[in-house]
Amino acid sequence: SYELAQPPSVSVSPGQTASIPCSGTKLGDKYASWYQQKPGQSPVLVIYHDTRRPSGIPERFSGSSSGNTATLTISGTQAVDEADYYCQVWDASLALFGGGTKLTVL
Amino acid sequence: QVQLVQSGAEVKKPGASVKVSCKASGYIFTNYPMHWVRQAPGHRLEWMGWINAGSGYTQNSQKLQGRVTIGWDTSASTAYMELSNLKSEDTAVYYCATRGYMYDSLDYWGQGTLVTVSS
């Protein structure tokens, strides 16, 4: 079955850049979305179509994709960005999520 | 503004069924698909299925095939997800989410409904 792989955790110091990769064999053919989820809250869409940022999402969030890897980048990371991040792709109308990455801002 | 309001928490015994509702407001319900996603404690998001709110066409994940039924009531702008033959591993928070109202992904989410399966 098709899977999306993410590192379980990423740590970053405040003000530094955090990069969260998501790899999958079909990522080159599909757009990736990224969701932020804080404890006890519903997920929030932060990136869609690999690189596009919804209105209201801070500019420090950006996305990229190359080959079989999509990457979420947070520039100038703030304490408020500490959360779980999930990548997701669409296979027609079916959604597949990555395993999630816990971002810790030390 | 778009709002998805889900029904309240449920406690069920193994083998029972649960039905979670998701009432939509702030947009034309039949114009956008509704997806269902669940998250077991400490686990990843898991896609369950979706419904075309205009036609009623549904697709479910293969893993849950035969146990999950997704439906809708257009007059009430409400989508439903029913899961049968509950097992302890079905204990999770269940979310509804729209796709494509503003952005081509899951752009609006309900607040989540905790379903606990315990004997």
CSV table of C-alpha atoms in Angstrom, one decimal:
chain,number,residue,atom,x,y,z
A,1,SER,CA,0.0,0.0,0.0
A,2,TYR,CA,1.1,3.6,-0.6
A,3,GLU,CA,2.6,5.4,2.4
A,4,LEU,CA,3.9,8.8,3.3
A,5,ALA,CA,6.9,8.8,5.7
A,6,GLN,CA,7.7,11.6,8.1
A,7,PRO,CA,10.3,11.8,10.9
A,8,PRO,CA,8.5,11.3,14.3
A,9,SER,CA,10.1,14.5,15.7
A,10,VAL,CA,12.0,17.6,14.8
A,11,SER,CA,13.5,20.1,17.2
A,12,VAL,CA,14.4,23.7,16.5
A,13,SER,CA,15.5,26.7,18.5
A,14,PRO,CA,13.4,29.8,18.5
A,15,GLY,CA,14.1,32.0,15.5
A,16,GLN,CA,15.7,29.3,13.5
A,17,THR,CA,14.4,27.4,10.5
A,18,ALA,CA,12.5,24.1,10.8
A,19,SER,CA,12.2,21.7,7.9
A,20,ILE,CA,9.9,18.8,8.0
A,21,PRO,CA,10.2,16.3,5.1
A,22,CYS,CA,7.5,13.9,3.8
A,23,SER,CA,8.5,11.2,1.4
A,24,GLY,CA,6.5,8.9,-0.8
A,25,THR,CA,7.0,7.1,-4.0
A,26,LYS,CA,4.1,8.9,-5.8
A,27,LEU,CA,4.7,12.4,-4.3
A,28,GLY,CA,6.2,13.5,-7.6
A,29,ASP,CA,2.8,13.0,-9.3
A,30,LYS,CA,0.6,14.5,-6.5
A,31,TYR,CA,0.2,17.7,-4.7
A,32,ALA,CA,1.0,17.7,-0.9
A,33,SER,CA,-0.9,19.5,1.8
A,34,TRP,CA,0.2,20.1,5.3
A,35,TYR,CA,-1.8,20.4,8.5
A,36,GLN,CA,-0.8,21.8,11.9
A,37,GLN,CA,-2.5,20.2,14.9
A,38,LYS,CA,-2.0,21.5,18.5
A,39,PRO,CA,-3.0,19.3,21.5
A,40,GLY,CA,-6.8,19.0,21.9
A,41,GLN,CA,-7.5,21.0,18.7
A,42,SER,CA,-8.7,20.1,15.2
A,43,PRO,CA,-6.1,20.2,12.4
A,44,VAL,CA,-5.5,23.4,10.5
A,45,LEU,CA,-4.5,23.6,6.8
A,46,VAL,CA,-1.2,25.5,6.5
A,47,ILE,CA,-0.1,24.5,3.0
A,48,TYR,CA,-1.9,23.1,0.0
A,49,HIS,CA,-0.8,22.3,-3.6
A,50,ASP,CA,2.7,21.8,-2.4
A,51,THR,CA,3.5,25.5,-2.0
A,52,ARG,CA,0.3,27.6,-1.5
A,53,ARG,CA,-0.5,29.2,1.8
A,54,PRO,CA,-4.1,29.7,2.9
A,55,SER,CA,-5.2,33.2,3.9
A,56,GLY,CA,-4.3,33.9,7.5
A,57,ILE,CA,-1.4,31.5,7.7
A,58,PRO,CA,1.8,33.4,8.6
A,59,GLU,CA,4.3,33.9,5.8
A,60,ARG,CA,7.0,32.0,7.8
A,61,PHE,CA,5.2,28.8,6.6
A,62,SER,CA,6.3,27.6,3.2
A,63,GLY,CA,6.2,24.4,1.2
A,64,SER,CA,8.2,22.8,-1.5
A,65,SER,CA,8.4,19.6,-3.4
A,66,SER,CA,11.1,17.8,-5.4
A,67,GLY,CA,11.0,14.3,-6.6
A,68,ASN,CA,9.5,12.1,-4.1
A,69,THR,CA,9.8,14.5,-1.2
A,70,ALA,CA,7.6,17.3,0.0
A,71,THR,CA,9.0,19.7,2.6
A,72,LEU,CA,7.3,22.1,5.1
A,73,THR,CA,9.6,24.9,6.1
A,74,ILE,CA,9.0,27.2,9.0
A,75,SER,CA,11.3,30.2,9.0
A,76,GLY,CA,11.9,32.2,12.2
A,77,THR,CA,10.1,29.5,14.2
A,78,GLN,CA,8.2,30.7,17.2
A,79,ALA,CA,7.1,29.0,20.3
A,80,VAL,CA,3.5,29.1,19.1
A,81,ASP,CA,4.5,26.9,16.2
A,82,GLU,CA,5.1,23.9,18.5
A,83,ALA,CA,2.6,21.3,17.2
A,84,ASP,CA,2.2,18.1,15.3
A,85,TYR,CA,2.4,18.5,11.5
A,86,TYR,CA,0.9,16.0,9.0
A,87,CYS,CA,1.5,15.8,5.3
A,88,GLN,CA,-1.3,14.6,3.1
A,89,VAL,CA,-1.9,13.7,-0.6
A,90,TRP,CA,-5.0,13.0,-2.6
A,91,ASP,CA,-5.3,9.9,-4.7
A,92,ALA,CA,-8.3,11.0,-6.7
A,93,SER,CA,-10.8,11.7,-3.9
A,94,LEU,CA,-9.1,9.5,-1.3
A,95,ALA,CA,-6.8,11.1,1.2
A,96,LEU,CA,-3.6,9.7,2.6
A,97,PHE,CA,-1.9,11.1,5.7
A,98,GLY,CA,1.7,10.8,6.8
A,99,GLY,CA,2.6,9.6,10.2
A,100,GLY,CA,3.0,13.1,11.6
A,101,THR,CA,6.0,15.0,13.0
A,102,LYS,CA,6.1,16.5,16.4
A,103,LEU,CA,7.8,19.9,16.2
A,104,THR,CA,9.5,21.0,19.4
A,105,VAL,CA,10.7,24.5,19.8
A,106,LEU,CA,13.4,24.4,22.4
B,1,GLN,CA,-18.6,32.0,8.1
B,2,VAL,CA,-18.2,28.3,7.5
B,3,GLN,CA,-18.9,26.2,10.6
B,4,LEU,CA,-19.0,22.5,11.1
B,5,VAL,CA,-20.6,21.5,14.4
B,6,GLN,CA,-20.4,17.8,15.4
B,7,SER,CA,-22.4,15.8,17.8
B,8,GLY,CA,-21.3,15.1,21.3
B,9,ALA,CA,-19.0,12.5,22.8
B,10,GLU,CA,-20.2,8.9,22.9
B,11,VAL,CA,-19.3,5.8,25.0
B,12,LYS,CA,-20.1,2.5,23.4
B,13,LYS,CA,-19.6,-1.2,24.1
B,14,PRO,CA,-17.8,-3.5,21.8
B,15,GLY,CA,-20.0,-4.7,19.0
B,16,ALA,CA,-22.3,-1.7,19.1
B,17,SER,CA,-22.6,1.0,16.5
B,18,VAL,CA,-22.1,4.8,16.7
B,19,LYS,CA,-23.4,7.6,14.5
B,20,VAL,CA,-21.7,10.9,14.5
B,21,SER,CA,-23.3,14.0,12.9
B,22,CYS,CA,-21.7,17.1,11.3
B,23,LYS,CA,-24.0,20.1,10.8
B,24,ALA,CA,-22.7,22.6,8.2
B,25,SER,CA,-23.5,26.3,8.0
B,26,GLY,CA,-22.2,29.3,6.2
B,27,TYR,CA,-22.0,27.7,2.7
B,28,ILE,CA,-24.1,25.8,0.3
B,29,PHE,CA,-23.9,22.3,1.8
B,30,THR,CA,-24.5,20.4,-1.5
B,31,ASN,CA,-21.7,22.2,-3.3
B,32,TYR,CA,-18.7,20.6,-1.5
B,33,PRO,CA,-17.7,17.1,-0.4
B,34,MET,CA,-17.5,16.2,3.2
B,35,HIS,CA,-14.7,13.9,4.4
B,36,TRP,CA,-14.4,12.0,7.7
B,37,VAL,CA,-11.0,11.6,9.5
B,38,ARG,CA,-10.3,9.9,12.8
B,39,GLN,CA,-7.4,10.0,15.2
B,40,ALA,CA,-6.9,7.4,17.9
B,41,PRO,CA,-5.1,8.6,21.0
B,42,GLY,CA,-1.5,9.4,20.2
B,43,HIS,CA,-1.8,8.2,16.7
B,44,ARG,CA,-1.8,9.7,13.2
B,45,LEU,CA,-4.8,11.1,11.3
B,46,GLU,CA,-6.6,8.4,9.4
B,47,TRP,CA,-8.9,9.1,6.5
B,48,MET,CA,-12.2,7.2,6.7
B,49,GLY,CA,-14.2,8.2,3.6
B,50,TRP,CA,-16.2,11.0,1.9
B,51,ILE,CA,-19.5,11.9,0.5
B,52,ASN,CA,-20.4,14.0,-2.5
B,53,ALA,CA,-23.0,16.2,-0.7
B,54,GLY,CA,-24.7,16.9,-4.0
B,55,SER,CA,-25.2,13.4,-5.3
B,56,GLY,CA,-24.8,11.3,-2.2
B,57,TYR,CA,-22.0,9.3,-3.8
B,58,THR,CA,-19.7,7.9,-1.2
B,59,GLN,CA,-16.3,6.2,-0.9
B,60,ASN,CA,-14.8,4.6,2.1
B,61,SER,CA,-11.3,3.5,3.1
B,62,GLN,CA,-10.6,-0.2,2.3
B,63,LYS,CA,-9.6,-0.8,5.9
B,64,LEU,CA,-13.1,0.2,7.2
B,65,GLN,CA,-15.0,-1.3,4.3
B,66,GLY,CA,-18.2,-2.9,5.5
B,67,ARG,CA,-18.2,-1.2,8.8
B,68,VAL,CA,-18.5,2.5,7.9
B,69,THR,CA,-21.5,4.2,6.4
B,70,ILE,CA,-21.5,7.8,5.4
B,71,GLY,CA,-24.7,9.6,4.7
B,72,TRP,CA,-26.3,13.0,4.5
B,73,ASP,CA,-29.5,15.0,5.0
B,74,THR,CA,-29.5,17.9,2.6
B,75,SER,CA,-32.5,19.5,4.2
B,76,ALA,CA,-30.6,19.7,7.5
B,77,SER,CA,-27.2,20.5,5.9
B,78,THR,CA,-25.9,17.6,7.9
B,79,ALA,CA,-23.5,14.7,7.1
B,80,TYR,CA,-23.4,11.5,9.1
B,81,MET,CA,-20.8,8.8,9.8
B,82,GLU,CA,-21.9,5.5,11.3
B,83,LEU,CA,-19.4,2.9,12.4
B,84,SER,CA,-20.6,-0.6,13.2
B,85,ASN,CA,-19.3,-3.6,15.1
B,86,LEU,CA,-17.1,-1.3,17.3
B,87,LYS,CA,-13.8,-2.5,18.6
B,88,SER,CA,-11.6,-1.0,21.3
B,89,GLU,CA,-9.2,0.2,18.6
B,90,ASP,CA,-12.0,2.4,17.2
B,91,THR,CA,-11.7,4.6,20.3
B,92,ALA,CA,-10.7,7.9,18.7
B,93,VAL,CA,-11.7,11.5,17.9
B,94,TYR,CA,-13.7,11.6,14.7
B,95,TYR,CA,-13.6,14.7,12.6
B,96,CYS,CA,-15.6,15.9,9.6
B,97,ALA,CA,-14.0,18.3,7.1
B,98,THR,CA,-14.9,20.0,3.9
B,99,ARG,CA,-12.7,20.0,0.8
B,100,GLY,CA,-12.4,22.8,-1.6
B,101,TYR,CA,-14.6,25.5,-0.2
B,102,MET,CA,-11.7,28.0,-0.2
B,103,TYR,CA,-8.7,25.7,-0.9
B,104,ASP,CA,-8.2,22.4,-2.7
B,105,SER,CA,-7.7,20.4,0.5
B,106,LEU,CA,-9.4,19.9,3.8
B,107,ASP,CA,-9.9,23.5,4.6
B,108,TYR,CA,-12.6,23.5,7.3
B,109,TRP,CA,-12.8,21.0,10.1
B,110,GLY,CA,-15.4,20.2,12.8
B,111,GLN,CA,-14.5,20.3,16.4
B,112,GLY,CA,-14.2,16.6,16.7
B,113,THR,CA,-16.2,13.9,18.5
B,114,LEU,CA,-14.7,11.5,21.0
B,115,VAL,CA,-15.9,8.0,20.7
B,116,THR,CA,-14.9,5.7,23.4
B,117,VAL,CA,-15.3,1.9,23.0
B,118,SER,CA,-15.2,0.1,26.3
B,119,SER,CA,-16.8,-2.8,28.0
